[in-house]
Amino acid sequence: MSAKKKVNKTLNFSKYIRWFWILFSSGILVVVLLFLLASWGVFGEMPTFEDLENPKNNLASQIISSDGEILGKFYFNDNRTPIDYNELPQHLVDALIATEDVRYHDHAGIDARGTIRAFVFLGKRGGASTISQQLARQLFVGVRSRNKLQAITQKIKEWVIATRLERQYTKEEIIAMYFNIYDFGNNADGIRSAASIYFDKKLMDLNVKESAMLVGMFKNSSLYNPRDHKNPIGTRNRRNVALSQMERYGYITEAVKDSLQKLDLGLRYTPQSHRDGIATYFRAYLQGFMKKWVNDKANRKPDGSKYSIYSDGLKIYTTIDSRMQKHAEEAVAQHMPRLQAEFFHQNTAKRNPTAPFLDLTYGAIDTLMRRSIRQSERWRKMKYDLKKPDKEIKASFYKPTQMTIFSWKGDIDTIMTPMDSMRYYKSFLRTGMMSMEPQTGHVKAWVGGVNYRHFQYDMVKQGKRQIGSTFKPFVYAAAIDQLHLSPCDTLPDSPFCIEKNKYGNPEEWCPKNSGEKYGNIRTLKNALANSVNTVTARLMDKIGPQPVIDLANSLGIEQDILPVPSIALGTPDLSVYEMVAAYSTFANKGVYTKPVMITSIEDKNGTILFQFTPETKDVLSEEVAYVTVNLLEGVTQGGSGTRLRHTFAKEEPVYKEIITGYPYQFDNPIAGKTGTTQNQSDGWFMGMVPNLVTGVWVGAEDRAAHFKTITYGQGASMALPIWALYMKNCYNDETLNVSKEEFEKPDNLSIELDCEKHQEQLTGNKKGKPDDDQEIDF
């Protein structure tokens, strides 16, 4: 070969080398230029440093129980609660890396090897998006465009943002952010919500199979929705891909993979909404409280704007104990279906043509129902939201409509007129229950009804009903305070009248005992235990109504009460909330403590925005409070609450039919009071142990719907079983500390509680005690 040819060949080779480096350098310059253009915002607005530091996410506000459980959340569209990396189970992280980005720890946001592979094979052998890029897309870029040019510019933006995220955050923080931001469908925003909604589990309790399913959904949560009946095996197949990837990269063994792939998904779908879950009535009350709180100008953000309870990620710490709340709801769910079944049995069309109403004419029922139309939510929406005329609204109540109605055996899809559905719902008995620590005022359980989805009117604080004999302890306490009476003091149990106009009563007031039964002489303890009306009337006559009202107001009763003698028998309408707070004063040595539901509120960063201050006041002396408690203990020792202590079941039909969980066999000190209103429209039971006071009310929406006889309609039958079931659950729960101890006795008690000694003091010789064994089950 000539020298000239060798030179030409060398020159040609050099030319190729030069062109290679020119193209290579140009490619790098183009990439650098594209990065610069993207970072300058040429391809669209880019996040600032502040945006990267604080990505804008809608975060649900959490309602947190006193024992650290999440009771529920407030949110509009995003049910998202952030988690930290250390809250993620390791196998969940392993599944994510193995499935989405196996070289995650080896790159700085862009996987060069994966990117080249994607370009060469046009994505047929897998994509090139790293976890950081996917996070960038979720946070700042948005849904991938179908326009190819726009899709390319979006990809470039993802690269730039991903590298910035990698500089801004640790690898662990990026993984946590990705799990937090992703929408898993079905209101499961973020991994914490997904674990709860799909498996009814806390995040750390997920197993490998469950983690693989959730990671598999990152591919496309709509396509791989485990509840989508159109693609029943798609989610399972995608989960199995994630398991195969975990085995391929050494996170699990082949044997584990094979065994897990054979299993079904194991879903425990638990939808989350404002109408479902635990403590729904309390959460509704709390929502109202929080709306007022955020509107208070004293509770603004540093920039002066309002907090949003639906998107600012507030943490609301409450006094509700999730364990006690569950025990309370279980007690209601055990007793009310049995009570309701008996109510339906006694109110069939054959037994009661005007069912569920008693003692009403057809005309009175028609008037009641027409009044109910105007009080209904349907009327309100059509009248004020839709601006419909009255005639059209009324007509709509008589048109058959498809609807879902409540039953204790599950919701029923049916067709009926709204008028028929109103009457149907009026046949259901409702309940209200609250439990509180008397020393702190902390409300531990709140059950405002039997089913929030269908009965949204809260019967703890919102609803007020006639309280019957549960008001009598206020009369006794006022009399003890003014007259220094002993539980052993006696009064005649005979017909008694307070003359006309003595205390503002326009007519002579002559109350009758239940069943018009009268005796001879009773101690105060026996009289209160058996709810004897004549003895209470005599006490009222001795002190007058005004001191009783003053005491009731000091005990937190908010209702205006007329100063007439008849209040002694419980004519006022009061709430369960008021009654529990008032009775708690007796258990708290005469000190009233305003009920507390919220201990503190924090923002998403943990900064305390609100902290409660206890509100207390001295109402009664410790001695008067203790003597009143001693009187109330008599109710469960030989009075209307004695069935709490029965060790063997009685044979009467009522015990088998509606006294749920009987016999209860309590042997610890319990102070309490039953209450039954006229015609058995309302049944109450207030029960106390030294560190827990609980009140229960049961009745229908309308007072005309009630049991016909006092055997079934009294407080000891309707309300007491709920209290008993709740307390047994609490005592059986070893994680709780509900007292079984005696009520603490004052050091210098001047009122004699031993009736034999009291008689000696009065007569100077031993005469024994009066007949105190008579039991009237009222």
PDB file of C-alpha atoms in Angstrom, residues 191-293:
ATOM      1  CA  ILE A 191     -50.281   4.966  52.041  1.00  0.00           C
ATOM      2  CA  ARG A 192     -51.688   5.368  55.555  1.00  0.00           C
ATOM      3  CA  SER A 193     -55.237   5.748  54.234  1.00  0.00           C
ATOM      4  CA  ALA A 194     -54.683   2.909  51.742  1.00  0.00           C
ATOM      5  CA  ALA A 195     -53.630   0.469  54.481  1.00  0.00           C
ATOM      6  CA  SER A 196     -56.669   1.422  56.559  1.00  0.00           C
ATOM      7  CA  ILE A 197     -59.230   1.407  53.740  1.00  0.00           C
ATOM      8  CA  TYR A 198     -58.132  -1.744  51.876  1.00  0.00           C
ATOM      9  CA  PHE A 199     -56.972  -3.883  54.803  1.00  0.00           C
ATOM     10  CA  ASP A 200     -58.337  -2.176  57.946  1.00  0.00           C
ATOM     11  CA  LYS A 201     -54.813  -2.102  59.335  1.00  0.00           C
ATOM     12  CA  LYS A 202     -52.275   0.304  60.677  1.00  0.00           C
ATOM     13  CA  LEU A 203     -49.394   0.860  58.282  1.00  0.00           C
ATOM     14  CA  MET A 204     -46.823  -1.078  60.306  1.00  0.00           C
ATOM     15  CA  ASP A 205     -49.164  -4.083  60.483  1.00  0.00           C
ATOM     16  CA  LEU A 206     -49.159  -4.710  56.703  1.00  0.00           C
ATOM     17  CA  ASN A 207     -47.692  -8.042  55.594  1.00  0.00           C
ATOM     18  CA  VAL A 208     -45.608  -8.737  52.468  1.00  0.00           C
ATOM     19  CA  LYS A 209     -48.606  -9.813  50.369  1.00  0.00           C
ATOM     20  CA  GLU A 210     -50.538  -6.642  51.218  1.00  0.00           C
ATOM     21  CA  SER A 211     -47.516  -4.397  50.647  1.00  0.00           C
ATOM     22  CA  ALA A 212     -46.973  -5.963  47.217  1.00  0.00           C
ATOM     23  CA  MET A 213     -50.581  -5.263  46.222  1.00  0.00           C
ATOM     24  CA  LEU A 214     -50.360  -1.597  47.215  1.00  0.00           C
ATOM     25  CA  VAL A 215     -47.020  -1.150  45.426  1.00  0.00           C
ATOM     26  CA  GLY A 216     -48.503  -2.851  42.359  1.00  0.00           C
ATOM     27  CA  MET A 217     -51.166  -0.122  42.270  1.00  0.00           C
ATOM     28  CA  PHE A 218     -48.484   2.513  41.562  1.00  0.00           C
ATOM     29  CA  LYS A 219     -48.609   1.316  37.955  1.00  0.00           C
ATOM     30  CA  ASN A 220     -52.172   2.614  37.615  1.00  0.00           C
ATOM     31  CA  SER A 221     -54.499   2.730  40.620  1.00  0.00           C
ATOM     32  CA  SER A 222     -57.576   3.041  38.406  1.00  0.00           C
ATOM     33  CA  LEU A 223     -56.684   0.025  36.253  1.00  0.00           C
ATOM     34  CA  TYR A 224     -55.534  -2.068  39.205  1.00  0.00           C
ATOM     35  CA  ASN A 225     -58.319  -1.090  41.587  1.00  0.00           C
ATOM     36  CA  PRO A 226     -58.925  -4.163  43.784  1.00  0.00           C
ATOM     37  CA  ARG A 227     -62.639  -3.344  43.995  1.00  0.00           C
ATOM     38  CA  ASP A 228     -63.101  -3.040  40.218  1.00  0.00           C
ATOM     39  CA  HIS A 229     -65.336  -5.903  39.141  1.00  0.00           C
ATOM     40  CA  LYS A 230     -64.458  -5.289  35.486  1.00  0.00           C
ATOM     41  CA  ASN A 231     -60.878  -6.408  36.092  1.00  0.00           C
ATOM     42  CA  PRO A 232     -61.162  -9.006  38.874  1.00  0.00           C
ATOM     43  CA  ILE A 233     -57.746 -10.622  38.383  1.00  0.00           C
ATOM     44  CA  GLY A 234     -55.820  -7.552  37.226  1.00  0.00           C
ATOM     45  CA  THR A 235     -54.853  -6.388  40.705  1.00  0.00           C
ATOM     46  CA  ARG A 236     -53.844  -9.892  41.744  1.00  0.00           C
ATOM     47  CA  ASN A 237     -51.658 -10.310  38.640  1.00  0.00           C
ATOM     48  CA  ARG A 238     -50.034  -6.937  39.264  1.00  0.00           C
ATOM     49  CA  ARG A 239     -49.396  -7.881  42.897  1.00  0.00           C
ATOM     50  CA  ASN A 240     -47.733 -11.092  41.702  1.00  0.00           C
ATOM     51  CA  VAL A 241     -45.458  -9.056  39.418  1.00  0.00           C
ATOM     52  CA  ALA A 242     -44.336  -7.079  42.465  1.00  0.00           C
ATOM     53  CA  LEU A 243     -43.699 -10.328  44.371  1.00  0.00           C
ATOM     54  CA  SER A 244     -41.666 -11.696  41.419  1.00  0.00           C
ATOM     55  CA  GLN A 245     -39.579  -8.530  41.388  1.00  0.00           C
ATOM     56  CA  MET A 246     -38.942  -8.867  45.110  1.00  0.00           C
ATOM     57  CA  GLU A 247     -37.765 -12.450  44.619  1.00  0.00           C
ATOM     58  CA  ARG A 248     -35.653 -11.500  41.574  1.00  0.00           C
ATOM     59  CA  TYR A 249     -33.670  -8.945  43.547  1.00  0.00           C
ATOM     60  CA  GLY A 250     -33.308 -11.027  46.698  1.00  0.00           C
ATOM     61  CA  TYR A 251     -35.850  -9.428  49.014  1.00  0.00           C
ATOM     62  CA  ILE A 252     -37.833 -12.661  49.437  1.00  0.00           C
ATOM     63  CA  THR A 253     -37.113 -16.288  48.618  1.00  0.00           C
ATOM     64  CA  GLU A 254     -38.628 -18.179  45.707  1.00  0.00           C
ATOM     65  CA  ALA A 255     -40.583 -20.368  48.118  1.00  0.00           C
ATOM     66  CA  VAL A 256     -42.136 -17.311  49.793  1.00  0.00           C
ATOM     67  CA  LYS A 257     -42.968 -15.804  46.399  1.00  0.00           C
ATOM     68  CA  ASP A 258     -44.644 -18.984  45.168  1.00  0.00           C
ATOM     69  CA  SER A 259     -46.723 -19.385  48.318  1.00  0.00           C
ATOM     70  CA  LEU A 260     -47.860 -15.742  48.385  1.00  0.00           C
ATOM     71  CA  GLN A 261     -48.774 -15.672  44.705  1.00  0.00           C
ATOM     72  CA  LYS A 262     -51.289 -18.461  45.289  1.00  0.00           C
ATOM     73  CA  LEU A 263     -53.200 -16.446  47.894  1.00  0.00           C
ATOM     74  CA  ASP A 264     -56.095 -14.097  47.180  1.00  0.00           C
ATOM     75  CA  LEU A 265     -55.841 -10.390  47.942  1.00  0.00           C
ATOM     76  CA  GLY A 266     -57.364 -10.708  51.427  1.00  0.00           C
ATOM     77  CA  LEU A 267     -59.130  -7.370  51.268  1.00  0.00           C
ATOM     78  CA  ARG A 268     -60.935  -5.986  54.310  1.00  0.00           C
ATOM     79  CA  TYR A 269     -62.439  -2.985  52.612  1.00  0.00           C
ATOM     80  CA  THR A 270     -63.271  -0.344  55.205  1.00  0.00           C
ATOM     81  CA  PRO A 271     -64.554   2.828  53.549  1.00  0.00           C
ATOM     82  CA  GLN A 272     -63.825   6.088  55.306  1.00  0.00           C
ATOM     83  CA  SER A 273     -66.285   8.941  55.284  1.00  0.00           C
ATOM     84  CA  HIS A 274     -67.715  11.447  57.717  1.00  0.00           C
ATOM     85  CA  ARG A 275     -70.720   9.162  58.232  1.00  0.00           C
ATOM     86  CA  ASP A 276     -68.837   5.928  58.874  1.00  0.00           C
ATOM     87  CA  GLY A 277     -66.427   4.618  61.467  1.00  0.00           C
ATOM     88  CA  ILE A 278     -66.117   5.175  65.187  1.00  0.00           C
ATOM     89  CA  ALA A 279     -67.424   8.160  67.211  1.00  0.00           C
ATOM     90  CA  THR A 280     -69.416   9.594  64.292  1.00  0.00           C
ATOM     91  CA  TYR A 281     -71.688  11.747  66.463  1.00  0.00           C
ATOM     92  CA  PHE A 282     -68.738  13.124  68.404  1.00  0.00           C
ATOM     93  CA  ARG A 283     -66.923  13.903  65.155  1.00  0.00           C
ATOM     94  CA  ALA A 284     -69.985  15.795  63.922  1.00  0.00           C
ATOM     95  CA  TYR A 285     -69.985  17.857  67.134  1.00  0.00           C
ATOM     96  CA  LEU A 286     -66.240  18.415  66.745  1.00  0.00           C
ATOM     97  CA  GLN A 287     -66.675  19.579  63.161  1.00  0.00           C
ATOM     98  CA  GLY A 288     -69.041  22.293  64.364  1.00  0.00           C
ATOM     99  CA  PHE A 289     -66.605  23.298  67.107  1.00  0.00           C
ATOM    100  CA  MET A 290     -63.695  23.479  64.660  1.00  0.00           C
ATOM    101  CA  LYS A 291     -65.652  25.617  62.183  1.00  0.00           C
ATOM    102  CA  LYS A 292     -66.237  28.171  64.939  1.00  0.00           C
ATOM    103  CA  TRP A 293     -62.602  27.907  66.048  1.00  0.00           C
TER     104      TRP A 293
END
